[in-house]
mmCIF file with all atom_site columns, C-alpha atoms in Angstrom:
data_model
loop_
_atom_site.group_PDB
_atom_site.id
_atom_site.type_symbol
_atom_site.label_atom_id
_atom_site.label_alt_id
_atom_site.label_comp_id
_atom_site.label_asym_id
_atom_site.label_entity_id
_atom_site.label_seq_id
_atom_site.pdbx_PDB_ins_code
_atom_site.Cartn_x
_atom_site.Cartn_y
_atom_site.Cartn_z
_atom_site.occupancy
_atom_site.B_iso_or_equiv
_atom_site.pdbx_formal_charge
_atom_site.auth_seq_id
_atom_site.auth_comp_id
_atom_site.auth_asym_id
_atom_site.auth_atom_id
_atom_site.pdbx_PDB_model_num
ATOM 1   C CA . GLN A 1 1   ? -33.609 23.698  -48.151 1.00 54.00 ? 6   GLN A CA 1
ATOM 2   C CA . GLN A 1 2   ? -32.222 20.360  -49.229 1.00 61.00 ? 7   GLN A CA 1
ATOM 3   C CA . GLN A 1 3   ? -29.719 19.356  -46.595 1.00 89.00 ? 8   GLN A CA 1
ATOM 4   C CA . VAL A 1 4   ? -28.477 16.213  -48.340 1.00 95.00 ? 9   VAL A CA 1
ATOM 5   C CA . LYS A 1 5   ? -27.789 16.364  -52.080 1.00 96.00 ? 10  LYS A CA 1
ATOM 6   C CA . GLN A 1 6   ? -27.467 13.099  -53.950 1.00 97.00 ? 11  GLN A CA 1
ATOM 7   C CA . SER A 1 7   ? -26.181 12.394  -57.451 1.00 96.00 ? 12  SER A CA 1
ATOM 8   C CA . PRO A 1 8   ? -26.680 11.032  -59.998 1.00 97.00 ? 13  PRO A CA 1
ATOM 9   C CA . GLN A 1 9   ? -30.453 10.653  -60.200 1.00 96.00 ? 14  GLN A CA 1
ATOM 10  C CA . SER A 1 10  ? -30.054 7.517   -62.263 1.00 97.00 ? 15  SER A CA 1
ATOM 11  C CA . LEU A 1 11  ? -27.199 5.239   -63.165 1.00 97.00 ? 16  LEU A CA 1
ATOM 12  C CA . ILE A 1 12  ? -26.712 2.370   -65.593 1.00 98.00 ? 17  ILE A CA 1
ATOM 13  C CA . VAL A 1 13  ? -23.792 0.046   -64.977 1.00 98.00 ? 18  VAL A CA 1
ATOM 14  C CA . GLN A 1 14  ? -22.761 -3.158  -66.678 1.00 97.00 ? 19  GLN A CA 1
ATOM 15  C CA . LYS A 1 15  ? -22.652 -6.355  -64.712 1.00 97.00 ? 20  LYS A CA 1
ATOM 16  C CA . GLY A 1 16  ? -19.319 -6.620  -62.944 1.00 97.00 ? 21  GLY A CA 1
ATOM 17  C CA . GLY A 1 17  ? -18.713 -2.880  -63.026 1.00 97.00 ? 22  GLY A CA 1
ATOM 18  C CA . ILE A 1 18  ? -18.438 -0.385  -60.170 1.00 98.00 ? 23  ILE A CA 1
ATOM 19  C CA . SER A 1 19  ? -21.445 1.735   -59.225 1.00 98.00 ? 24  SER A CA 1
ATOM 20  C CA . ILE A 1 20  ? -20.669 5.044   -57.526 1.00 98.00 ? 25  ILE A CA 1
ATOM 21  C CA . ILE A 1 21  ? -23.258 7.275   -55.883 1.00 98.00 ? 26  ILE A CA 1
ATOM 22  C CA . ASN A 1 22  ? -22.325 10.558  -54.263 1.00 98.00 ? 27  ASN A CA 1
ATOM 23  C CA . CYS A 1 23  ? -23.869 12.628  -51.503 1.00 98.00 ? 28  CYS A CA 1
ATOM 24  C CA . ALA A 1 24  ? -23.064 16.000  -49.997 1.00 98.00 ? 29  ALA A CA 1
ATOM 25  C CA . TYR A 1 25  ? -24.437 17.474  -46.809 1.00 96.00 ? 30  TYR A CA 1
ATOM 26  C CA . GLU A 1 26  ? -24.630 20.948  -45.344 1.00 93.00 ? 31  GLU A CA 1
ATOM 27  C CA . ASN A 1 27  ? -25.414 20.481  -41.666 1.00 90.00 ? 32  ASN A CA 1
ATOM 28  C CA . THR A 1 28  ? -22.166 20.005  -39.746 1.00 90.00 ? 33  THR A CA 1
ATOM 29  C CA . ALA A 1 29  ? -24.158 18.575  -36.835 1.00 88.00 ? 34  ALA A CA 1
ATOM 30  C CA . PHE A 1 30  ? -24.791 15.397  -38.827 1.00 89.00 ? 35  PHE A CA 1
ATOM 31  C CA . ASP A 1 31  ? -22.809 12.547  -37.319 1.00 87.00 ? 36  ASP A CA 1
ATOM 32  C CA . TYR A 1 32  ? -24.334 9.391   -38.741 1.00 89.00 ? 37  TYR A CA 1
ATOM 33  C CA . PHE A 1 33  ? -24.581 8.576   -42.437 1.00 93.00 ? 38  PHE A CA 1
ATOM 34  C CA . PRO A 1 34  ? -26.503 5.464   -43.526 1.00 94.00 ? 39  PRO A CA 1
ATOM 35  C CA . TRP A 1 35  ? -27.270 4.206   -47.013 1.00 97.00 ? 40  TRP A CA 1
ATOM 36  C CA . TYR A 1 36  ? -30.580 2.522   -47.761 1.00 97.00 ? 41  TYR A CA 1
ATOM 37  C CA . GLN A 1 37  ? -31.582 0.252   -50.639 1.00 97.00 ? 42  GLN A CA 1
ATOM 38  C CA . GLN A 1 38  ? -35.171 0.157   -51.812 1.00 97.00 ? 43  GLN A CA 1
ATOM 39  C CA . PHE A 1 39  ? -36.759 -2.290  -54.227 1.00 96.00 ? 44  PHE A CA 1
ATOM 40  C CA . PRO A 1 40  ? -40.096 -1.504  -55.892 1.00 92.00 ? 45  PRO A CA 1
ATOM 41  C CA . GLY A 1 41  ? -42.999 -2.077  -53.515 1.00 88.00 ? 46  GLY A CA 1
ATOM 42  C CA . LYS A 1 42  ? -40.722 -2.463  -50.514 1.00 91.00 ? 47  LYS A CA 1
ATOM 43  C CA . GLY A 1 43  ? -39.577 -0.236  -47.703 1.00 93.00 ? 48  GLY A CA 1
ATOM 44  C CA . PRO A 1 44  ? -35.988 1.029   -47.548 1.00 95.00 ? 49  PRO A CA 1
ATOM 45  C CA . ALA A 1 45  ? -33.507 -1.442  -46.067 1.00 94.00 ? 50  ALA A CA 1
ATOM 46  C CA . LEU A 1 46  ? -30.285 -0.394  -44.384 1.00 93.00 ? 51  LEU A CA 1
ATOM 47  C CA . LEU A 1 47  ? -27.214 -1.327  -46.424 1.00 95.00 ? 52  LEU A CA 1
ATOM 48  C CA . ILE A 1 48  ? -24.276 0.188   -44.598 1.00 95.00 ? 53  ILE A CA 1
ATOM 49  C CA . ALA A 1 49  ? -23.610 3.189   -42.376 1.00 93.00 ? 54  ALA A CA 1
ATOM 50  C CA . ILE A 1 50  ? -20.631 5.285   -41.302 1.00 92.00 ? 55  ILE A CA 1
ATOM 51  C CA . ARG A 1 51  ? -19.686 7.817   -38.654 1.00 89.00 ? 56  ARG A CA 1
ATOM 52  C CA . PRO A 1 52  ? -17.356 10.749  -39.421 1.00 87.00 ? 57  PRO A CA 1
ATOM 53  C CA . ASP A 1 53  ? -14.532 9.392   -37.269 1.00 89.00 ? 58  ASP A CA 1
ATOM 54  C CA . VAL A 1 54  ? -13.596 6.947   -40.055 1.00 91.00 ? 59  VAL A CA 1
ATOM 55  C CA . SER A 1 55  ? -12.911 7.685   -43.709 1.00 94.00 ? 60  SER A CA 1
ATOM 56  C CA . GLU A 1 56  ? -14.007 4.366   -45.143 1.00 96.00 ? 61  GLU A CA 1
ATOM 57  C CA . LYS A 1 57  ? -16.150 1.397   -44.237 1.00 96.00 ? 62  LYS A CA 1
ATOM 58  C CA . LYS A 1 58  ? -16.492 -1.785  -46.230 1.00 96.00 ? 63  LYS A CA 1
ATOM 59  C CA . GLU A 1 59  ? -19.076 -4.533  -45.991 1.00 95.00 ? 64  GLU A CA 1
ATOM 60  C CA . GLY A 1 60  ? -18.840 -7.149  -48.693 1.00 96.00 ? 65  GLY A CA 1
ATOM 61  C CA . ARG A 1 61  ? -19.175 -5.473  -52.083 1.00 97.00 ? 66  ARG A CA 1
ATOM 62  C CA . PHE A 1 62  ? -20.396 -2.205  -50.534 1.00 97.00 ? 67  PHE A CA 1
ATOM 63  C CA . THR A 1 63  ? -18.013 0.542   -49.412 1.00 97.00 ? 68  THR A CA 1
ATOM 64  C CA . ILE A 1 64  ? -18.711 3.994   -47.989 1.00 96.00 ? 69  ILE A CA 1
ATOM 65  C CA . SER A 1 65  ? -16.048 6.648   -48.453 1.00 96.00 ? 70  SER A CA 1
ATOM 66  C CA . PHE A 1 66  ? -16.348 9.691   -46.206 1.00 96.00 ? 71  PHE A CA 1
ATOM 67  C CA . ASN A 1 67  ? -14.676 13.110  -46.577 1.00 95.00 ? 72  ASN A CA 1
ATOM 68  C CA . LYS A 1 68  ? -15.459 15.195  -43.516 1.00 93.00 ? 73  LYS A CA 1
ATOM 69  C CA . SER A 1 69  ? -13.709 18.376  -44.680 1.00 93.00 ? 74  SER A CA 1
ATOM 70  C CA . ALA A 1 70  ? -15.592 18.340  -47.976 1.00 95.00 ? 75  ALA A CA 1
ATOM 71  C CA . LYS A 1 71  ? -18.821 17.245  -46.287 1.00 95.00 ? 76  LYS A CA 1
ATOM 72  C CA . GLN A 1 72  ? -19.218 14.488  -48.840 1.00 96.00 ? 77  GLN A CA 1
ATOM 73  C CA . PHE A 1 73  ? -19.701 10.750  -48.743 1.00 97.00 ? 78  PHE A CA 1
ATOM 74  C CA . SER A 1 74  ? -20.166 8.134   -51.404 1.00 98.00 ? 79  SER A CA 1
ATOM 75  C CA . LEU A 1 75  ? -21.299 4.559   -51.901 1.00 98.00 ? 80  LEU A CA 1
ATOM 76  C CA . HIS A 1 76  ? -19.279 2.224   -54.079 1.00 98.00 ? 81  HIS A CA 1
ATOM 77  C CA . ILE A 1 77  ? -20.791 -1.067  -55.206 1.00 98.00 ? 82  ILE A CA 1
ATOM 78  C CA . MET A 1 78  ? -18.080 -3.355  -56.508 1.00 98.00 ? 83  MET A CA 1
ATOM 79  C CA . ASP A 1 79  ? -18.778 -6.149  -58.996 1.00 98.00 ? 84  ASP A CA 1
ATOM 80  C CA . SER A 1 80  ? -22.310 -4.820  -59.524 1.00 98.00 ? 85  SER A CA 1
ATOM 81  C CA . GLN A 1 81  ? -24.954 -7.481  -60.166 1.00 97.00 ? 86  GLN A CA 1
ATOM 82  C CA . PRO A 1 82  ? -28.409 -7.307  -61.774 1.00 97.00 ? 87  PRO A CA 1
ATOM 83  C CA . GLY A 1 83  ? -29.861 -8.040  -58.325 1.00 97.00 ? 88  GLY A CA 1
ATOM 84  C CA . ASP A 1 84  ? -28.381 -4.727  -57.146 1.00 97.00 ? 89  ASP A CA 1
ATOM 85  C CA . SER A 1 85  ? -30.818 -2.875  -59.426 1.00 98.00 ? 90  SER A CA 1
ATOM 86  C CA . ALA A 1 86  ? -32.783 -0.740  -56.988 1.00 97.00 ? 91  ALA A CA 1
ATOM 87  C CA . THR A 1 87  ? -33.083 2.808   -55.706 1.00 97.00 ? 92  THR A CA 1
ATOM 88  C CA . TYR A 1 88  ? -30.382 3.889   -53.279 1.00 98.00 ? 93  TYR A CA 1
ATOM 89  C CA . PHE A 1 89  ? -30.798 6.649   -50.721 1.00 97.00 ? 94  PHE A CA 1
ATOM 90  C CA . CYS A 1 90  ? -28.136 8.321   -48.677 1.00 97.00 ? 95  CYS A CA 1
ATOM 91  C CA . ALA A 1 91  ? -29.221 9.805   -45.377 1.00 95.00 ? 96  ALA A CA 1
ATOM 92  C CA . ALA A 1 92  ? -27.870 11.691  -42.417 1.00 92.00 ? 97  ALA A CA 1
ATOM 93  C CA . SER A 1 93  ? -28.823 12.273  -38.829 1.00 88.00 ? 98  SER A CA 1
ATOM 94  C CA . SER A 1 94  ? -27.461 14.085  -35.793 1.00 83.00 ? 99  SER A CA 1
ATOM 95  C CA . SER A 1 95  ? -27.317 13.185  -32.135 1.00 72.00 ? 100 SER A CA 1
ATOM 96  C CA . SER A 1 96  ? -29.769 15.960  -31.393 1.00 68.00 ? 101 SER A CA 1
ATOM 97  C CA . GLY A 1 97  ? -32.149 14.591  -34.007 1.00 62.00 ? 102 GLY A CA 1
ATOM 98  C CA . TYR A 1 98  ? -32.465 11.205  -32.331 1.00 66.00 ? 103 TYR A CA 1
ATOM 99  C CA . SER A 1 99  ? -33.968 8.803   -34.849 1.00 72.00 ? 104 SER A CA 1
ATOM 100 C CA . THR A 1 100 ? -34.662 11.413  -37.518 1.00 85.00 ? 105 THR A CA 1
ATOM 101 C CA . LEU A 1 101 ? -33.133 10.849  -40.926 1.00 90.00 ? 106 LEU A CA 1
ATOM 102 C CA . THR A 1 102 ? -32.665 13.471  -43.644 1.00 92.00 ? 107 THR A CA 1
ATOM 103 C CA . PHE A 1 103 ? -32.619 11.692  -46.986 1.00 95.00 ? 108 PHE A CA 1
ATOM 104 C CA . GLY A 1 104 ? -31.116 12.457  -50.367 1.00 96.00 ? 109 GLY A CA 1
ATOM 105 C CA . LYS A 1 105 ? -33.465 12.302  -53.364 1.00 95.00 ? 110 LYS A CA 1
ATOM 106 C CA . GLY A 1 106 ? -32.341 8.830   -54.354 1.00 96.00 ? 111 GLY A CA 1
ATOM 107 C CA . THR A 1 107 ? -30.468 7.178   -57.232 1.00 97.00 ? 112 THR A CA 1
ATOM 108 C CA . MET A 1 108 ? -32.098 4.588   -59.479 1.00 97.00 ? 113 MET A CA 1
ATOM 109 C CA . LEU A 1 109 ? -29.450 2.016   -60.314 1.00 98.00 ? 114 LEU A CA 1
ATOM 110 C CA . LEU A 1 110 ? -29.844 -0.380  -63.209 1.00 98.00 ? 115 LEU A CA 1
ATOM 111 C CA . VAL A 1 111 ? -27.248 -3.079  -63.638 1.00 97.00 ? 116 VAL A CA 1
ATOM 112 C CA . SER A 1 112 ? -27.426 -4.504  -67.128 1.00 96.00 ? 117 SER A CA 1
ATOM 113 C CA . PRO A 1 113 ? -26.685 -8.229  -67.582 1.00 90.00 ? 118 PRO A CA 1
ATOM 114 C CA . LYS B 2 1   ? -37.977 -11.630 -35.129 1.00 64.00 ? 756 LYS B CA 1
ATOM 115 C CA . ALA B 2 2   ? -40.843 -9.852  -36.836 1.00 78.00 ? 757 ALA B CA 1
ATOM 116 C CA . GLY B 2 3   ? -40.058 -6.645  -38.675 1.00 93.00 ? 758 GLY B CA 1
ATOM 117 C CA . VAL B 2 4   ? -41.935 -3.375  -38.718 1.00 96.00 ? 759 VAL B CA 1
ATOM 118 C CA . THR B 2 5   ? -45.544 -4.078  -39.635 1.00 97.00 ? 760 THR B CA 1
ATOM 119 C CA . GLN B 2 6   ? -47.781 -1.501  -41.260 1.00 98.00 ? 761 GLN B CA 1
ATOM 120 C CA . THR B 2 7   ? -51.498 -1.686  -41.940 1.00 97.00 ? 762 THR B CA 1
ATOM 121 C CA . PRO B 2 8   ? -53.256 -1.262  -44.214 1.00 97.00 ? 763 PRO B CA 1
ATOM 122 C CA . ARG B 2 9   ? -50.891 -1.772  -47.126 1.00 96.00 ? 764 ARG B CA 1
ATOM 123 C CA . TYR B 2 10  ? -53.100 -0.089  -49.691 1.00 97.00 ? 765 TYR B CA 1
ATOM 124 C CA . LEU B 2 11  ? -56.022 2.268   -49.400 1.00 96.00 ? 766 LEU B CA 1
ATOM 125 C CA . ILE B 2 12  ? -57.984 4.704   -51.495 1.00 98.00 ? 767 ILE B CA 1
ATOM 126 C CA . LYS B 2 13  ? -59.671 7.717   -49.941 1.00 98.00 ? 768 LYS B CA 1
ATOM 127 C CA . THR B 2 14  ? -61.684 10.659  -51.226 1.00 98.00 ? 769 THR B CA 1
ATOM 128 C CA . ARG B 2 15  ? -60.634 14.270  -50.845 1.00 98.00 ? 770 ARG B CA 1
ATOM 129 C CA . GLY B 2 16  ? -61.827 15.693  -47.543 1.00 97.00 ? 771 GLY B CA 1
ATOM 130 C CA . GLN B 2 17  ? -61.864 12.364  -45.758 1.00 98.00 ? 772 GLN B CA 1
ATOM 131 C CA . GLN B 2 18  ? -59.472 11.363  -43.044 1.00 98.00 ? 773 GLN B CA 1
ATOM 132 C CA . VAL B 2 19  ? -57.252 8.315   -42.752 1.00 98.00 ? 774 VAL B CA 1
ATOM 133 C CA . THR B 2 20  ? -55.519 6.450   -39.950 1.00 98.00 ? 775 THR B CA 1
ATOM 134 C CA . LEU B 2 21  ? -52.464 4.303   -40.549 1.00 98.00 ? 776 LEU B CA 1
ATOM 135 C CA . SER B 2 22  ? -51.041 1.844   -38.048 1.00 98.00 ? 777 SER B CA 1
ATOM 136 C CA . CYS B 2 23  ? -47.546 0.669   -37.277 1.00 98.00 ? 778 CYS B CA 1
ATOM 137 C CA . SER B 2 24  ? -46.212 -2.066  -35.020 1.00 98.00 ? 779 SER B CA 1
ATOM 138 C CA . PRO B 2 25  ? -42.493 -1.629  -34.375 1.00 96.00 ? 780 PRO B CA 1
ATOM 139 C CA . ILE B 2 26  ? -39.936 -4.354  -33.908 1.00 94.00 ? 781 ILE B CA 1
ATOM 140 C CA . SER B 2 27  ? -40.256 -5.917  -30.474 1.00 94.00 ? 782 SER B CA 1
ATOM 141 C CA . GLY B 2 28  ? -38.199 -3.956  -27.958 1.00 90.00 ? 783 GLY B CA 1
ATOM 142 C CA . HIS B 2 29  ? -38.001 -0.812  -30.086 1.00 91.00 ? 784 HIS B CA 1
ATOM 143 C CA . ARG B 2 30  ? -39.314 2.281   -28.358 1.00 91.00 ? 785 ARG B CA 1
ATOM 144 C CA . SER B 2 31  ? -38.871 4.826   -31.136 1.00 91.00 ? 786 SER B CA 1
ATOM 145 C CA . VAL B 2 32  ? -41.283 5.017   -34.028 1.00 95.00 ? 787 VAL B CA 1
ATOM 146 C CA . SER B 2 33  ? -40.974 7.554   -36.801 1.00 95.00 ? 788 SER B CA 1
ATOM 147 C CA . TRP B 2 34  ? -43.048 8.254   -39.884 1.00 97.00 ? 789 TRP B CA 1
ATOM 148 C CA . TYR B 2 35  ? -41.960 9.342   -43.348 1.00 97.00 ? 790 TYR B CA 1
ATOM 149 C CA . GLN B 2 36  ? -43.825 10.339  -46.476 1.00 97.00 ? 791 GLN B CA 1
ATOM 150 C CA . GLN B 2 37  ? -42.392 9.169   -49.792 1.00 97.00 ? 792 GLN B CA 1
ATOM 151 C CA . THR B 2 38  ? -43.418 10.735  -53.094 1.00 95.00 ? 793 THR B CA 1
ATOM 152 C CA . PRO B 2 39  ? -41.718 10.718  -56.512 1.00 89.00 ? 794 PRO B CA 1
ATOM 153 C CA . GLY B 2 40  ? -41.264 14.482  -56.428 1.00 86.00 ? 795 GLY B CA 1
ATOM 154 C CA . GLN B 2 41  ? -40.199 15.115  -52.842 1.00 88.00 ? 796 GLN B CA 1
ATOM 155 C CA . GLY B 2 42  ? -38.556 11.812  -51.981 1.00 91.00 ? 797 GLY B CA 1
ATOM 156 C CA . LEU B 2 43  ? -38.521 10.691  -48.365 1.00 95.00 ? 798 LEU B CA 1
ATOM 157 C CA . GLN B 2 44  ? -39.599 13.350  -45.928 1.00 95.00 ? 799 GLN B CA 1
ATOM 158 C CA . PHE B 2 45  ? -39.713 13.079  -42.165 1.00 94.00 ? 800 PHE B CA 1
ATOM 159 C CA . LEU B 2 46  ? -43.121 13.546  -40.550 1.00 96.00 ? 801 LEU B CA 1
ATOM 160 C CA . PHE B 2 47  ? -42.616 12.923  -36.828 1.00 94.00 ? 802 PHE B CA 1
ATOM 161 C CA . GLU B 2 48  ? -40.965 10.676  -34.291 1.00 93.00 ? 803 GLU B CA 1
ATOM 162 C CA . TYR B 2 49  ? -42.299 9.235   -31.073 1.00 94.00 ? 804 TYR B CA 1
ATOM 163 C CA . PHE B 2 50  ? -40.415 7.781   -28.164 1.00 91.00 ? 805 PHE B CA 1
ATOM 164 C CA . SER B 2 51  ? -42.104 6.368   -25.088 1.00 90.00 ? 806 SER B CA 1
ATOM 165 C CA . GLU B 2 52  ? -45.452 7.872   -26.113 1.00 94.00 ? 807 GLU B CA 1
ATOM 166 C CA . THR B 2 53  ? -43.992 11.382  -26.501 1.00 93.00 ? 808 THR B CA 1
ATOM 167 C CA . GLN B 2 54  ? -43.481 13.229  -29.764 1.00 93.00 ? 809 GLN B CA 1
ATOM 168 C CA . ARG B 2 55  ? -39.766 13.903  -29.776 1.00 89.00 ? 810 ARG B CA 1
ATOM 169 C CA . ASN B 2 56  ? -39.349 15.495  -33.184 1.00 89.00 ? 811 ASN B CA 1
ATOM 170 C CA . LYS B 2 57  ? -41.575 16.875  -35.907 1.00 92.00 ? 812 LYS B CA 1
ATOM 171 C CA . GLY B 2 58  ? -41.037 17.605  -39.575 1.00 92.00 ? 813 GLY B CA 1
ATOM 172 C CA . ASN B 2 59  ? -42.367 20.442  -41.659 1.00 93.00 ? 814 ASN B CA 1
ATOM 173 C CA . PHE B 2 60  ? -45.887 19.217  -42.373 1.00 96.00 ? 815 PHE B CA 1
ATOM 174 C CA . PRO B 2 61  ? -49.226 20.926  -41.750 1.00 96.00 ? 816 PRO B CA 1
ATOM 175 C CA . GLY B 2 62  ? -51.262 20.223  -38.654 1.00 96.00 ? 817 GLY B CA 1
ATOM 176 C CA . ARG B 2 63  ? -53.532 17.903  -40.658 1.00 97.00 ? 818 ARG B CA 1
ATOM 177 C CA . PHE B 2 64  ? -50.850 15.308  -40.091 1.00 98.00 ? 819 PHE B CA 1
ATOM 178 C CA . SER B 2 65  ? -50.781 13.950  -36.570 1.00 97.00 ? 820 SER B CA 1
ATOM 179 C CA . GLY B 2 66  ? -49.662 10.873  -34.766 1.00 97.00 ? 821 GLY B CA 1
ATOM 180 C CA . ARG B 2 67  ? -49.527 9.126   -31.473 1.00 97.00 ? 822 ARG B CA 1
ATOM 181 C CA . GLN B 2 68  ? -47.787 6.271   -29.785 1.00 97.00 ? 823 GLN B CA 1
ATOM 182 C CA . PHE B 2 69  ? -49.252 3.818   -27.342 1.00 97.00 ? 824 PHE B CA 1
ATOM 183 C CA . SER B 2 70  ? -47.727 2.276   -24.249 1.00 95.00 ? 825 SER B CA 1
ATOM 184 C CA . ASN B 2 71  ? -46.840 -0.878  -26.211 1.00 94.00 ? 826 ASN B CA 1
ATOM 185 C CA . SER B 2 72  ? -44.873 1.333   -28.682 1.00 94.00 ? 827 SER B CA 1
ATOM 186 C CA . ARG B 2 73  ? -47.382 0.777   -31.462 1.00 97.00 ? 828 ARG B CA 1
ATOM 187 C CA . SER B 2 74  ? -48.089 3.971   -33.349 1.00 98.00 ? 829 SER B CA 1
ATOM 188 C CA . GLU B 2 75  ? -50.772 5.500   -35.495 1.00 98.00 ? 830 GLU B CA 1
ATOM 189 C CA . MET B 2 76  ? -50.697 8.464   -37.796 1.00 98.00 ? 831 MET B CA 1
ATOM 190 C CA . ASN B 2 77  ? -53.733 10.366  -38.940 1.00 98.00 ? 832 ASN B CA 1
ATOM 191 C CA . VAL B 2 78  ? -54.252 12.670  -41.867 1.00 98.00 ? 833 VAL B CA 1
ATOM 192 C CA . SER B 2 79  ? -57.400 14.768  -41.798 1.00 96.00 ? 834 SER B CA 1
ATOM 193 C CA . THR B 2 80  ? -59.097 16.634  -44.636 1.00 97.00 ? 835 THR B CA 1
ATOM 194 C CA . LEU B 2 81  ? -57.212 14.701  -47.272 1.00 98.00 ? 836 LEU B CA 1
ATOM 195 C CA . GLU B 2 82  ? -55.882 16.497  -50.328 1.00 98.00 ? 837 GLU B CA 1
ATOM 196 C CA . LEU B 2 83  ? -54.843 15.019  -53.666 1.00 97.00 ? 838 LEU B CA 1
ATOM 197 C CA . GLY B 2 84  ? -51.238 15.865  -52.824 1.00 96.00 ? 839 GLY B CA 1
ATOM 198 C CA . ASP B 2 85  ? -51.343 13.560  -49.811 1.00 97.00 ? 840 ASP B CA 1
ATOM 199 C CA . SER B 2 86  ? -51.211 10.567  -52.145 1.00 97.00 ? 841 SER B CA 1
ATOM 200 C CA . ALA B 2 87  ? -47.971 8.887   -51.185 1.00 97.00 ? 842 ALA B CA 1
ATOM 201 C CA . LEU B 2 88  ? -46.278 5.932   -49.616 1.00 97.00 ? 843 LEU B CA 1
ATOM 202 C CA . TYR B 2 89  ? -46.256 6.383   -45.849 1.00 98.00 ? 844 TYR B CA 1
ATOM 203 C CA . LEU B 2 90  ? -43.408 4.600   -44.173 1.00 98.00 ? 845 LEU B CA 1
ATOM 204 C CA . CYS B 2 91  ? -43.064 3.723   -40.537 1.00 97.00 ? 846 CYS B CA 1
ATOM 205 C CA . ALA B 2 92  ? -39.649 3.092   -39.043 1.00 95.00 ? 847 ALA B CA 1
ATOM 206 C CA . SER B 2 93  ? -38.550 1.835   -35.668 1.00 93.00 ? 848 SER B CA 1
ATOM 207 C CA . SER B 2 94  ? -35.379 1.832   -33.658 1.00 89.00 ? 849 SER B CA 1
ATOM 208 C CA . LEU B 2 95  ? -34.229 1.292   -30.113 1.00 84.00 ? 850 LEU B CA 1
ATOM 209 C CA . GLY B 2 96  ? -34.311 5.071   -29.803 1.00 74.00 ? 851 GLY B CA 1
ATOM 210 C CA . GLY B 2 97  ? -31.517 5.579   -27.328 1.00 67.00 ? 852 GLY B CA 1
ATOM 211 C CA . PRO B 2 98  ? -30.195 9.050   -26.489 1.00 60.00 ? 853 PRO B CA 1
ATOM 212 C CA . SER B 2 99  ? -27.488 9.040   -29.160 1.00 56.00 ? 854 SER B CA 1
ATOM 213 C CA . SER B 2 100 ? -28.078 8.850   -32.875 1.00 53.00 ? 855 SER B CA 1
ATOM 214 C CA . GLY B 2 101 ? -26.836 5.960   -34.910 1.00 60.00 ? 856 GLY B CA 1
ATOM 215 C CA . ASN B 2 102 ? -29.313 3.389   -33.700 1.00 71.00 ? 857 ASN B CA 1
ATOM 216 C CA . THR B 2 103 ? -30.166 1.317   -36.720 1.00 83.00 ? 858 THR B CA 1
ATOM 217 C CA . ILE B 2 104 ? -33.497 2.397   -38.129 1.00 89.00 ? 859 ILE B CA 1
ATOM 218 C CA . TYR B 2 105 ? -35.673 -0.265  -39.711 1.00 92.00 ? 860 TYR B CA 1
ATOM 219 C CA . PHE B 2 106 ? -38.467 0.529   -42.119 1.00 95.00 ? 861 PHE B CA 1
ATOM 220 C CA . GLY B 2 107 ? -41.749 -1.219  -42.769 1.00 96.00 ? 862 GLY B CA 1
ATOM 221 C CA . GLU B 2 108 ? -43.051 -1.845  -46.267 1.00 95.00 ? 863 GLU B CA 1
ATOM 222 C CA . GLY B 2 109 ? -45.323 1.153   -46.091 1.00 97.00 ? 864 GLY B CA 1
ATOM 223 C CA . SER B 2 110 ? -48.943 2.062   -46.607 1.00 97.00 ? 865 SER B CA 1
ATOM 224 C CA . TRP B 2 111 ? -49.844 3.212   -50.090 1.00 97.00 ? 866 TRP B CA 1
ATOM 225 C CA . LEU B 2 112 ? -52.438 5.998   -49.875 1.00 97.00 ? 867 LEU B CA 1
ATOM 226 C CA . THR B 2 113 ? -54.240 7.211   -52.957 1.00 97.00 ? 868 THR B CA 1
ATOM 227 C CA . VAL B 2 114 ? -56.505 10.242  -52.628 1.00 98.00 ? 869 VAL B CA 1
ATOM 228 C CA . VAL B 2 115 ? -59.074 10.671  -55.403 1.00 97.00 ? 870 VAL B CA 1
#
């Protein structure tokens, strides 16, 4: 049972455009939603995270939008750059799960120059 | 501050053998968790240790085991290796407090190839 569904699987965006990646979750006990960025040959690195008590969080060019009633959250990358080309994973965890993350399948983003 | 360190980075094993992977968490972090990453299944949780105790376990067979030492360093072991165990094994560490949301930091992983 996939508890976090991520889409699209891959995404091509032109430099300067907006990249949007969506995730949906099923477990209402989830209360922490991080996004990770992974470059080839590297481990995932935390980009930005949100809790369900806020609907949006912005850090630089990265914004998380959160819809608790729909059980959905999304990552927006503004002014996308070729250096943003990587695989992005959404994840979720619950207080009862301590440091356990449930990941989406990932989105390969390619930003064309 | 040093990040999460995993050794070895790359290894090749034969079916039926066993393998031990090591992880040194960020200084001060007491929680260490392990994940398996494959192209087909993505990132899947294996287990988590906190203060030398397994606190959570994923849905993997008993061939996969781990432990944590008093200095928070951790090892995971896979016995009787199968071809399907070929994957990137990622270690992650966090402060591991009682509430979720502690930032979780990943190492660069150990690439295991089973032939």
